Amino acid sequence: MLEVKNLRRSGGKPVSFTLAAGECLAVRGPSGAGKSLLLRALADLDPHEGEVVWKGRARSAMPAPAWRRLVGYLPAEPGWWGDGVGEHFQSWPEALIARLGLPGDAAAWPISRPSTGERLRLALARALAMEPEVLMLDEPTSALDQASVAVVEALVAEKRAQGLAVLWVTHDPAQAARVARRHLLVSADGAELVDATGAGA
Amino acid sequence: MSGYIHLGYGDLALSALLVLADAGLSLAFQLGMHRRLLWSALRMVVQLLLMGLVLTTLFTLVSPLLTGVAALAMVAFAGREVAARQDRRLSGWWSYGLGTASMLLAAVLVTVLALTTALKPTPWYDPRYALPLLGMILGNTMTGVSLGLNSLTSGLAQRRTAVEARLLLGYDRYQAAAPVVRQAMRQALLPIVNVMSATGVVSIPGMMTGQILGGVAPAEAVKYQIMILFLIAGGVGLGALAAVFGGAWRLTDARHRLRLDRLR
């Protein structure tokens, strides 16, 4: 279980919630409310207060790189540092690439070639190839067509069945309802957990 | 030393006409450079005349304390120059401090090494050798350090998502910043590499020119020049290494985060 205890960025309200292994929590709220900043804080990319614990292991007790391999984060704009697609992968995740509908020879592409949607799926494959136990997704399907959205949702559901815990930021209420039972509503006043079945969305 | 031709101030005035010609050029083509051109020429003249006076005094006194003070003053000015050449500065004292400390370490270390092993004047701190040597090493180290730091800070700021992508994949802060650090080190080393490959084919370096004009046999001047270029290469490498890695350390933290908030 992921326990988030009084996570607070400077100028923000403290946020606390829990997330079980295999569960998906949809993170919703208006643009600029701090959804991405919340995920950045969970990945320990920005200075902040508070503690996060995964399966009894406190984040503060382990080096940040080890924490980030455990708790994967796919930002809305994934970063690429090299000239070729392949050099961004420690080993080319063939099965994941095929599953996400990407061509197998994409490893040899220059990084300028994939479209925005293809890059999001490449970044998802890169994040999943690390085999994290928690995965934080920041609008991973915003640039995808209907068919690809379904593929991504099915893949994440499959990984959840194997125990992956997921935080999924989405602007689409229908998608939030499809992927998660509990929703975290983020606003300037903090964050509120709601049961989607009871809240009526 | 038979071929030494004494220069009078009248001879200097003649060559100063060329600077005036440049200023005229700026006026004619509306380059807007004439004021800066004349000001920098004037500064150069005053600074060098003062330096001539100071060196004359220091050379007669041969005092380790005064020589040290002069060396420190040179490093301090170089530090100011490095800070002024940055597009994005480190916050607080770091902007001035990091460049200055890197140059102090590199230039002083290399100068002392040359004085105690290759040149061996008596005493080893004889300002007649120490200060010109330090000046040449410092000038080039300054270029390397400012280019390296500038490339590091703008690289980290512009390639933030790329560096953070590497952090998110579980790389530590130095591994994550490695592409930017490599680029910064290359930028810092490139000028001295270019100078070494062009020297002797395209250009005759100023120091060697000075020695030859002063009557030293070319073969002897060449040996000095080769040693100086090696020393400069060492100083640039060491200074850039200290500045770039110091900068990478400062712009990340112990939790392996990229801390661009530490840029001004």
Coordinates of C-alpha atoms in Angstrom, one line a residue:
Chain A
M1 CA 0.0 0.0 0.0
L2 CA 1.2 3.5 -0.9
E3 CA 0.7 5.9 2.0
V4 CA 1.0 9.6 1.3
K5 CA 1.3 11.6 4.5
N6 CA 0.9 15.4 4.6
L7 CA 2.6 16.0 1.3
R8 CA 3.0 19.8 1.0
R9 CA 4.6 22.0 -1.5
S10 CA 5.5 25.5 -0.5
G11 CA 2.3 27.6 -0.8
G12 CA 0.1 24.5 -1.1
K13 CA -2.2 22.6 1.3
P14 CA -1.1 19.3 2.7
V15 CA -2.4 16.2 0.8
S16 CA -2.8 12.7 2.3
F17 CA -4.3 9.6 0.8
T18 CA -3.6 5.9 0.4
L19 CA -3.4 3.7 -2.7
A20 CA -3.5 -0.1 -2.5
A21 CA -1.4 -2.4 -4.7
G22 CA -3.4 -3.2 -7.9
E23 CA -5.7 -0.2 -7.3
C24 CA -6.1 2.8 -9.7
L25 CA -6.8 6.3 -8.4
A26 CA -7.9 8.9 -10.9
V27 CA -6.5 12.4 -10.2
R28 CA -8.8 15.1 -11.5
G29 CA -9.2 18.9 -11.2
P30 CA -9.0 22.1 -13.2
S31 CA -5.8 23.0 -15.1
G32 CA -3.3 24.7 -12.9
A33 CA -4.7 23.1 -9.7
G34 CA -1.4 21.3 -9.1
K35 CA -2.1 17.7 -10.4
S36 CA 1.3 17.5 -12.2
L37 CA 3.0 19.2 -9.2
L38 CA 1.5 16.5 -6.9
L39 CA 3.0 13.8 -9.1
R40 CA 6.3 15.6 -9.3
A41 CA 6.4 15.8 -5.5
L42 CA 5.6 12.0 -5.2
A43 CA 8.5 11.3 -7.6
D44 CA 10.6 13.6 -5.3
L45 CA 11.5 15.9 -8.3
D46 CA 10.8 19.1 -6.3
P47 CA 11.6 20.1 -2.8
H48 CA 8.5 19.6 -0.5
E49 CA 7.5 18.4 2.9
G50 CA 5.8 15.2 4.0
E51 CA 6.5 11.5 3.8
V52 CA 5.5 8.7 1.4
V53 CA 5.6 5.0 2.3
W54 CA 5.4 2.1 -0.1
K55 CA 4.7 -1.3 1.5
G56 CA 6.2 -0.2 4.8
R57 CA 9.4 1.3 3.2
A58 CA 9.7 5.0 3.8
R59 CA 10.8 7.1 0.8
S60 CA 13.1 9.2 3.1
A61 CA 15.0 6.0 4.1
M62 CA 16.0 5.1 0.5
P63 CA 18.0 6.9 -2.1
A64 CA 15.9 8.9 -4.6
P65 CA 17.0 6.9 -7.7
A66 CA 15.9 3.7 -6.0
W67 CA 12.5 5.3 -5.1
R68 CA 12.0 6.4 -8.7
R69 CA 12.6 2.9 -10.0
L70 CA 9.9 1.7 -7.6
V71 CA 7.5 4.6 -8.3
G72 CA 7.5 5.3 -12.1
Y73 CA 6.3 8.6 -13.4
L74 CA 5.2 9.3 -17.0
P75 CA 5.1 13.1 -17.3
A76 CA 2.7 14.8 -19.8
E77 CA 5.8 15.8 -21.8
P78 CA 8.2 13.0 -21.6
G79 CA 11.9 13.9 -22.0
W80 CA 14.3 12.6 -24.7
W81 CA 18.0 13.3 -24.4
G82 CA 19.5 11.4 -27.4
D83 CA 19.3 11.6 -31.2
G84 CA 17.9 8.1 -31.7
V85 CA 14.8 6.4 -30.2
G86 CA 16.7 3.2 -29.2
E87 CA 19.3 4.9 -27.0
H88 CA 16.5 5.9 -24.5
F89 CA 15.9 2.3 -23.6
Q90 CA 18.3 0.2 -21.5
S91 CA 17.0 -2.8 -23.4
W92 CA 14.4 -2.6 -26.1
P93 CA 11.0 -3.8 -24.6
E94 CA 9.8 -5.7 -27.8
A95 CA 6.7 -7.1 -26.3
L96 CA 5.5 -3.8 -24.8
I97 CA 6.3 -2.0 -28.1
A98 CA 4.3 -4.5 -30.1
R99 CA 1.4 -4.4 -27.6
L100 CA 1.2 -0.6 -27.8
G101 CA 0.9 -0.8 -31.6
L102 CA 4.3 0.7 -32.3
P103 CA 6.5 -0.7 -35.1
G104 CA 9.3 -3.0 -34.0
D105 CA 11.9 -1.1 -36.0
A106 CA 11.1 2.1 -34.1
A107 CA 14.4 1.5 -32.1
A108 CA 16.3 2.6 -35.2
W109 CA 14.3 5.8 -35.7
P110 CA 15.7 9.3 -35.2
I111 CA 14.0 10.9 -32.2
S112 CA 12.4 13.6 -34.4
R113 CA 10.4 11.0 -36.3
P114 CA 7.7 9.7 -33.9
S115 CA 4.5 11.7 -33.6
T116 CA 3.3 13.1 -30.2
G117 CA 1.1 10.1 -29.7
E118 CA 3.8 7.7 -30.6
R119 CA 6.2 9.4 -28.2
L120 CA 3.7 9.1 -25.4
R121 CA 3.4 5.4 -26.0
L122 CA 7.2 5.0 -26.3
A123 CA 7.6 6.8 -23.0
L124 CA 4.9 4.5 -21.5
A125 CA 6.8 1.5 -22.7
R126 CA 10.1 3.0 -21.3
A127 CA 8.4 3.5 -17.9
L128 CA 6.8 0.1 -17.8
A129 CA 10.0 -1.6 -18.9
M130 CA 11.5 -0.5 -15.6
E131 CA 8.9 -2.7 -13.9
P132 CA 7.8 -0.2 -11.3
E133 CA 5.4 -1.2 -8.5
V134 CA 3.6 2.1 -8.6
L135 CA 3.0 4.0 -11.9
M136 CA 2.0 7.7 -12.1
L137 CA 0.5 8.7 -15.5
D138 CA 0.0 12.3 -16.4
E139 CA -2.7 12.4 -19.2
P140 CA -1.0 9.5 -21.1
T141 CA -3.8 9.3 -23.7
S142 CA -4.4 13.0 -24.5
A143 CA -2.8 12.8 -27.9
L144 CA -4.0 9.3 -28.8
D145 CA -6.8 8.1 -31.1
Q146 CA -9.7 6.0 -29.8
A147 CA -8.1 2.6 -30.6
S148 CA -4.8 3.5 -29.0
V149 CA -6.6 4.8 -25.9
A150 CA -8.3 1.4 -25.5
V151 CA -5.0 -0.4 -26.0
V152 CA -3.3 1.7 -23.3
E153 CA -6.2 1.3 -20.8
A154 CA -6.2 -2.5 -21.4
L155 CA -2.5 -2.7 -20.9
V156 CA -2.6 -0.7 -17.6
A157 CA -5.6 -2.9 -16.4
E158 CA -3.5 -6.0 -17.1
K159 CA -0.5 -4.6 -15.2
R160 CA -2.9 -3.7 -12.3
A161 CA -4.1 -7.3 -12.2
Q162 CA -0.4 -8.2 -11.6
G163 CA -0.3 -5.8 -8.6
L164 CA 0.7 -2.5 -10.2
A165 CA -0.7 0.5 -8.3
V166 CA -1.7 3.4 -10.6
L167 CA -2.2 7.2 -10.2
W168 CA -3.9 8.4 -13.4
V169 CA -4.3 12.1 -14.1
T170 CA -7.0 12.7 -16.6
H171 CA -9.3 15.5 -17.8
D172 CA -11.8 13.1 -19.3
P173 CA -14.5 12.2 -16.7
A174 CA -15.5 9.2 -18.8
Q175 CA -12.0 7.8 -18.7
A176 CA -11.7 8.5 -15.0
A177 CA -14.9 6.5 -14.5
R178 CA -13.6 3.7 -16.7
V179 CA -10.2 3.3 -15.0
A180 CA -10.8 4.1 -11.4
R181 CA -13.4 3.7 -8.6
R182 CA -11.9 6.3 -6.3
H183 CA -11.1 9.8 -7.5
L184 CA -8.7 12.4 -6.0
L185 CA -10.1 15.8 -6.7
V186 CA -7.3 18.4 -6.7
S187 CA -7.9 22.1 -6.2
A188 CA -6.3 25.1 -4.8
D189 CA -7.8 24.2 -1.4
G190 CA -6.0 20.8 -1.3
A191 CA -7.2 17.4 -2.4
E192 CA -10.4 15.5 -1.7
L193 CA -11.0 11.7 -2.1
V194 CA -14.4 10.8 -3.5
D195 CA -15.9 7.4 -4.3
A196 CA -16.9 7.7 -7.9
T197 CA -19.8 5.2 -7.5
G198 CA -21.3 7.4 -4.8
A199 CA -20.4 10.8 -6.1
G200 CA -22.3 10.4 -9.3
A201 CA -19.5 12.3 -11.2
Chain B
M1 CA 69.9 40.0 -27.2
S2 CA 71.3 42.2 -30.0
G3 CA 68.1 42.6 -32.1
Y4 CA 66.0 44.4 -29.4
I5 CA 64.5 47.6 -30.9
H6 CA 63.4 50.2 -28.3
L7 CA 59.9 51.5 -28.7
G8 CA 59.1 55.2 -28.1
Y9 CA 55.7 56.6 -27.2
G10 CA 55.6 58.2 -30.6
D11 CA 55.7 54.8 -32.2
L12 CA 52.7 53.8 -30.0
A13 CA 50.8 56.9 -31.1
L14 CA 51.3 55.8 -34.7
S15 CA 49.7 52.4 -34.2
A16 CA 46.9 54.0 -32.1
L17 CA 45.9 55.7 -35.4
L18 CA 44.7 52.3 -36.5
V19 CA 42.2 52.1 -33.6
L20 CA 41.0 55.6 -34.6
A21 CA 40.5 54.3 -38.1
D22 CA 38.4 51.5 -36.7
A23 CA 36.3 54.0 -34.8
G24 CA 35.9 56.0 -38.1
L25 CA 34.7 52.8 -39.7
S26 CA 32.1 52.3 -37.0
L27 CA 30.9 55.8 -37.5
A28 CA 30.8 55.5 -41.3
F29 CA 28.9 52.2 -41.3
Q30 CA 26.8 53.1 -38.2
L31 CA 28.0 50.1 -36.3
G32 CA 27.5 51.9 -33.0
M33 CA 30.8 50.5 -31.8
H34 CA 33.1 53.6 -31.8
R35 CA 32.5 54.5 -28.1
R36 CA 33.0 51.0 -26.8
L37 CA 36.0 50.6 -29.1
L38 CA 37.7 53.7 -27.9
W39 CA 36.8 53.1 -24.3
S40 CA 38.2 49.5 -24.4
A41 CA 41.4 50.8 -26.1
L42 CA 41.8 53.5 -23.4
R43 CA 41.2 50.9 -20.7
M44 CA 43.8 48.6 -22.2
V45 CA 46.4 51.4 -22.3
V46 CA 45.8 52.5 -18.7
Q47 CA 45.7 48.9 -17.4
L48 CA 48.9 47.9 -19.1
L49 CA 50.7 51.1 -18.1
L50 CA 49.7 50.4 -14.5
M51 CA 50.7 46.8 -14.8
G52 CA 54.1 47.9 -16.2
L53 CA 54.6 50.1 -13.1
V54 CA 53.4 47.4 -10.7
L55 CA 55.6 44.7 -12.3
T56 CA 58.6 47.0 -12.3
T57 CA 58.1 47.4 -8.5
L58 CA 57.4 43.7 -7.9
F59 CA 60.4 42.6 -9.9
T60 CA 62.8 44.7 -7.9
L61 CA 61.3 43.7 -4.5
V62 CA 60.9 40.0 -5.2
S63 CA 58.6 39.7 -2.1
P64 CA 56.6 36.4 -1.8
L65 CA 53.8 38.3 0.0
L66 CA 53.4 41.0 -2.6
T67 CA 53.7 38.5 -5.5
G68 CA 51.0 36.5 -3.8
V69 CA 48.7 39.5 -3.4
A70 CA 49.2 40.4 -7.1
A71 CA 48.4 36.8 -8.1
L72 CA 45.2 36.8 -6.0
A73 CA 44.1 40.2 -7.4
M74 CA 44.5 38.8 -10.9
V75 CA 42.4 35.7 -10.0
A76 CA 39.8 38.0 -8.4
F77 CA 39.4 40.1 -11.6
A78 CA 39.2 36.9 -13.7
G79 CA 36.4 35.8 -11.4
R80 CA 34.4 38.9 -12.0
E81 CA 34.9 38.5 -15.8
V82 CA 33.6 34.9 -15.7
A83 CA 30.5 36.0 -13.7
A84 CA 29.8 38.8 -16.2
R85 CA 30.0 36.4 -19.1
Q86 CA 27.2 34.2 -17.9
D87 CA 23.7 34.2 -19.5
R88 CA 22.2 32.5 -16.4
R89 CA 24.0 33.0 -13.2
L90 CA 24.0 30.8 -10.1
S91 CA 22.2 32.5 -7.3
G92 CA 24.0 34.3 -4.4
W93 CA 27.8 34.1 -4.1
W94 CA 28.0 31.0 -6.1
S95 CA 28.1 32.8 -9.4
Y96 CA 31.3 34.7 -8.5
G97 CA 32.6 32.1 -6.1
L98 CA 32.5 29.0 -8.2
G99 CA 34.3 30.5 -11.2
T100 CA 36.9 32.2 -9.0
A101 CA 37.6 29.1 -6.9
S102 CA 38.0 26.9 -10.0
M103 CA 40.4 29.3 -11.6
L104 CA 42.4 29.8 -8.3
L105 CA 42.7 26.0 -8.0
A106 CA 43.7 25.4 -11.7
A107 CA 45.8 28.4 -12.5
V108 CA 47.8 28.4 -9.3
L109 CA 48.4 24.7 -9.3
V110 CA 49.6 24.6 -12.9
T111 CA 51.8 27.7 -12.4
V112 CA 53.4 26.4 -9.2
L113 CA 54.0 23.1 -11.0
A114 CA 55.8 24.8 -13.9
L115 CA 57.8 27.0 -11.5
T116 CA 59.0 24.2 -9.3
T117 CA 59.7 21.5 -11.9
A118 CA 60.4 23.0 -15.4
L119 CA 61.5 26.6 -15.0
K120 CA 63.0 26.5 -11.5
P121 CA 63.9 30.2 -11.1
T122 CA 65.5 31.2 -7.8
P123 CA 63.6 31.9 -5.7
W124 CA 60.8 29.8 -7.2
Y125 CA 58.2 32.6 -6.6
D126 CA 60.4 35.2 -8.6
P127 CA 57.6 37.4 -9.9
R128 CA 59.5 37.9 -13.2
Y129 CA 58.5 34.3 -14.0
A130 CA 55.5 33.7 -11.8
L131 CA 53.3 36.6 -12.7
P132 CA 53.5 36.5 -16.6
L133 CA 53.1 32.7 -16.4
L134 CA 50.1 32.9 -14.2
G135 CA 48.6 35.7 -16.4
M136 CA 48.8 33.5 -19.6
I137 CA 47.4 30.4 -17.9
L138 CA 44.7 32.4 -16.1
G139 CA 43.6 34.2 -19.3
N140 CA 42.9 30.9 -21.1
T141 CA 41.5 29.2 -18.0
M142 CA 39.1 32.1 -17.7
T143 CA 37.8 31.5 -21.2
G144 CA 37.4 27.8 -20.6
V145 CA 35.7 28.2 -17.2
S146 CA 33.2 30.8 -18.5
L147 CA 32.4 28.8 -21.6
G148 CA 32.0 25.6 -19.6
L149 CA 29.8 27.2 -16.9
N150 CA 27.7 29.0 -19.4
S151 CA 27.1 25.8 -21.4
L152 CA 26.2 23.9 -18.2
T153 CA 23.7 26.3 -16.9
S154 CA 21.9 27.0 -20.2
G155 CA 22.1 23.3 -21.0
L156 CA 20.5 22.2 -17.8
A157 CA 17.8 24.9 -18.1
Q158 CA 17.0 24.2 -21.7
R159 CA 17.1 20.4 -21.4
R160 CA 15.3 20.2 -18.2
T161 CA 12.7 17.6 -19.3
A162 CA 15.5 15.4 -20.8
V163 CA 17.6 15.5 -17.6
E164 CA 14.5 14.8 -15.5
A165 CA 13.5 11.9 -17.8
R166 CA 16.9 10.4 -16.9
L167 CA 16.3 11.1 -13.2
L168 CA 12.9 9.4 -13.5
L169 CA 14.5 6.3 -14.9
G170 CA 16.6 5.9 -11.8
Y171 CA 19.8 7.6 -12.8
D172 CA 21.6 9.5 -10.1
R173 CA 22.2 13.2 -10.5
Y174 CA 25.6 13.0 -12.2
Q175 CA 24.5 10.2 -14.6
A176 CA 21.3 12.2 -15.4
A177 CA 23.3 15.4 -16.1
A178 CA 26.0 13.6 -18.0
P179 CA 24.9 14.6 -21.5
V180 CA 24.8 18.3 -20.5
V181 CA 28.1 18.0 -18.5
R182 CA 29.9 16.4 -21.5
Q183 CA 28.7 19.2 -23.8
A184 CA 29.9 21.8 -21.3
M185 CA 33.3 20.2 -21.0
R186 CA 33.6 20.0 -24.8
Q187 CA 32.7 23.7 -25.1
A188 CA 35.4 24.6 -22.5
L189 CA 38.2 22.6 -24.1
L190 CA 37.5 23.4 -27.8
P191 CA 39.3 26.8 -27.9
I192 CA 42.6 25.5 -26.6
V193 CA 42.4 22.5 -28.9
N194 CA 41.8 24.9 -31.8
V195 CA 44.6 27.1 -30.7
M196 CA 47.0 24.2 -30.5
S197 CA 46.1 22.8 -33.9
A198 CA 46.4 26.2 -35.6
T199 CA 49.6 27.4 -33.8
G200 CA 52.7 27.3 -35.9
V201 CA 50.7 26.9 -39.2
V202 CA 48.3 29.8 -39.1
S203 CA 49.4 31.9 -36.1
I204 CA 52.5 32.7 -34.3
P205 CA 51.5 33.1 -30.6
G206 CA 51.9 36.5 -28.9
M207 CA 54.4 35.2 -26.3
M208 CA 56.7 33.7 -28.9
T209 CA 56.4 36.8 -31.1
G210 CA 57.4 38.9 -28.0
Q211 CA 60.4 36.7 -27.3
I212 CA 61.5 36.8 -31.0
L213 CA 61.1 40.5 -31.1
G214 CA 63.0 40.7 -27.9
G215 CA 66.0 38.9 -29.6
V216 CA 65.6 35.3 -28.4
A217 CA 66.5 32.7 -30.9
P218 CA 63.3 31.2 -32.6
A219 CA 64.2 27.6 -31.6
E220 CA 64.5 28.7 -28.0
A221 CA 61.2 30.7 -28.2
V222 CA 59.5 27.7 -29.7
K223 CA 60.4 25.5 -26.7
Y224 CA 58.9 28.1 -24.3
Q225 CA 55.8 28.3 -26.4
I226 CA 55.2 24.6 -26.4
M227 CA 55.6 24.4 -22.7
I228 CA 53.2 27.3 -22.2
L229 CA 50.5 25.7 -24.4
F230 CA 50.8 22.5 -22.5
L231 CA 50.4 24.4 -19.2
I232 CA 47.4 26.3 -20.6
A233 CA 45.8 23.1 -21.7
G234 CA 46.3 21.6 -18.2
G235 CA 44.9 24.7 -16.6
V236 CA 41.9 24.9 -18.8
G237 CA 41.1 21.2 -18.3
L238 CA 41.4 21.4 -14.5
G239 CA 39.6 24.7 -14.2
A240 CA 36.7 23.6 -16.4
L241 CA 36.4 20.3 -14.6
A242 CA 36.2 22.0 -11.2
A243 CA 33.7 24.6 -12.5
V244 CA 31.4 22.3 -14.5
F245 CA 31.3 19.5 -11.8
G246 CA 30.9 22.1 -9.1
G247 CA 28.1 23.7 -11.1
A248 CA 26.4 20.3 -11.7
W249 CA 26.7 19.6 -7.9
R250 CA 25.2 23.0 -7.0
L251 CA 22.3 22.7 -9.5
T252 CA 21.2 19.3 -8.2
D253 CA 20.7 18.2 -4.6
A254 CA 21.3 15.2 -2.3
R255 CA 17.8 13.8 -3.2
H256 CA 18.9 13.8 -6.9
R257 CA 16.7 16.6 -8.0
L258 CA 17.4 19.2 -10.7
R259 CA 17.4 22.5 -8.8
L260 CA 17.0 25.2 -11.4
D261 CA 15.6 27.4 -8.6
R262 CA 19.3 27.9 -7.7
L263 CA 19.8 29.9 -10.9
R264 CA 19.0 33.6 -10.9

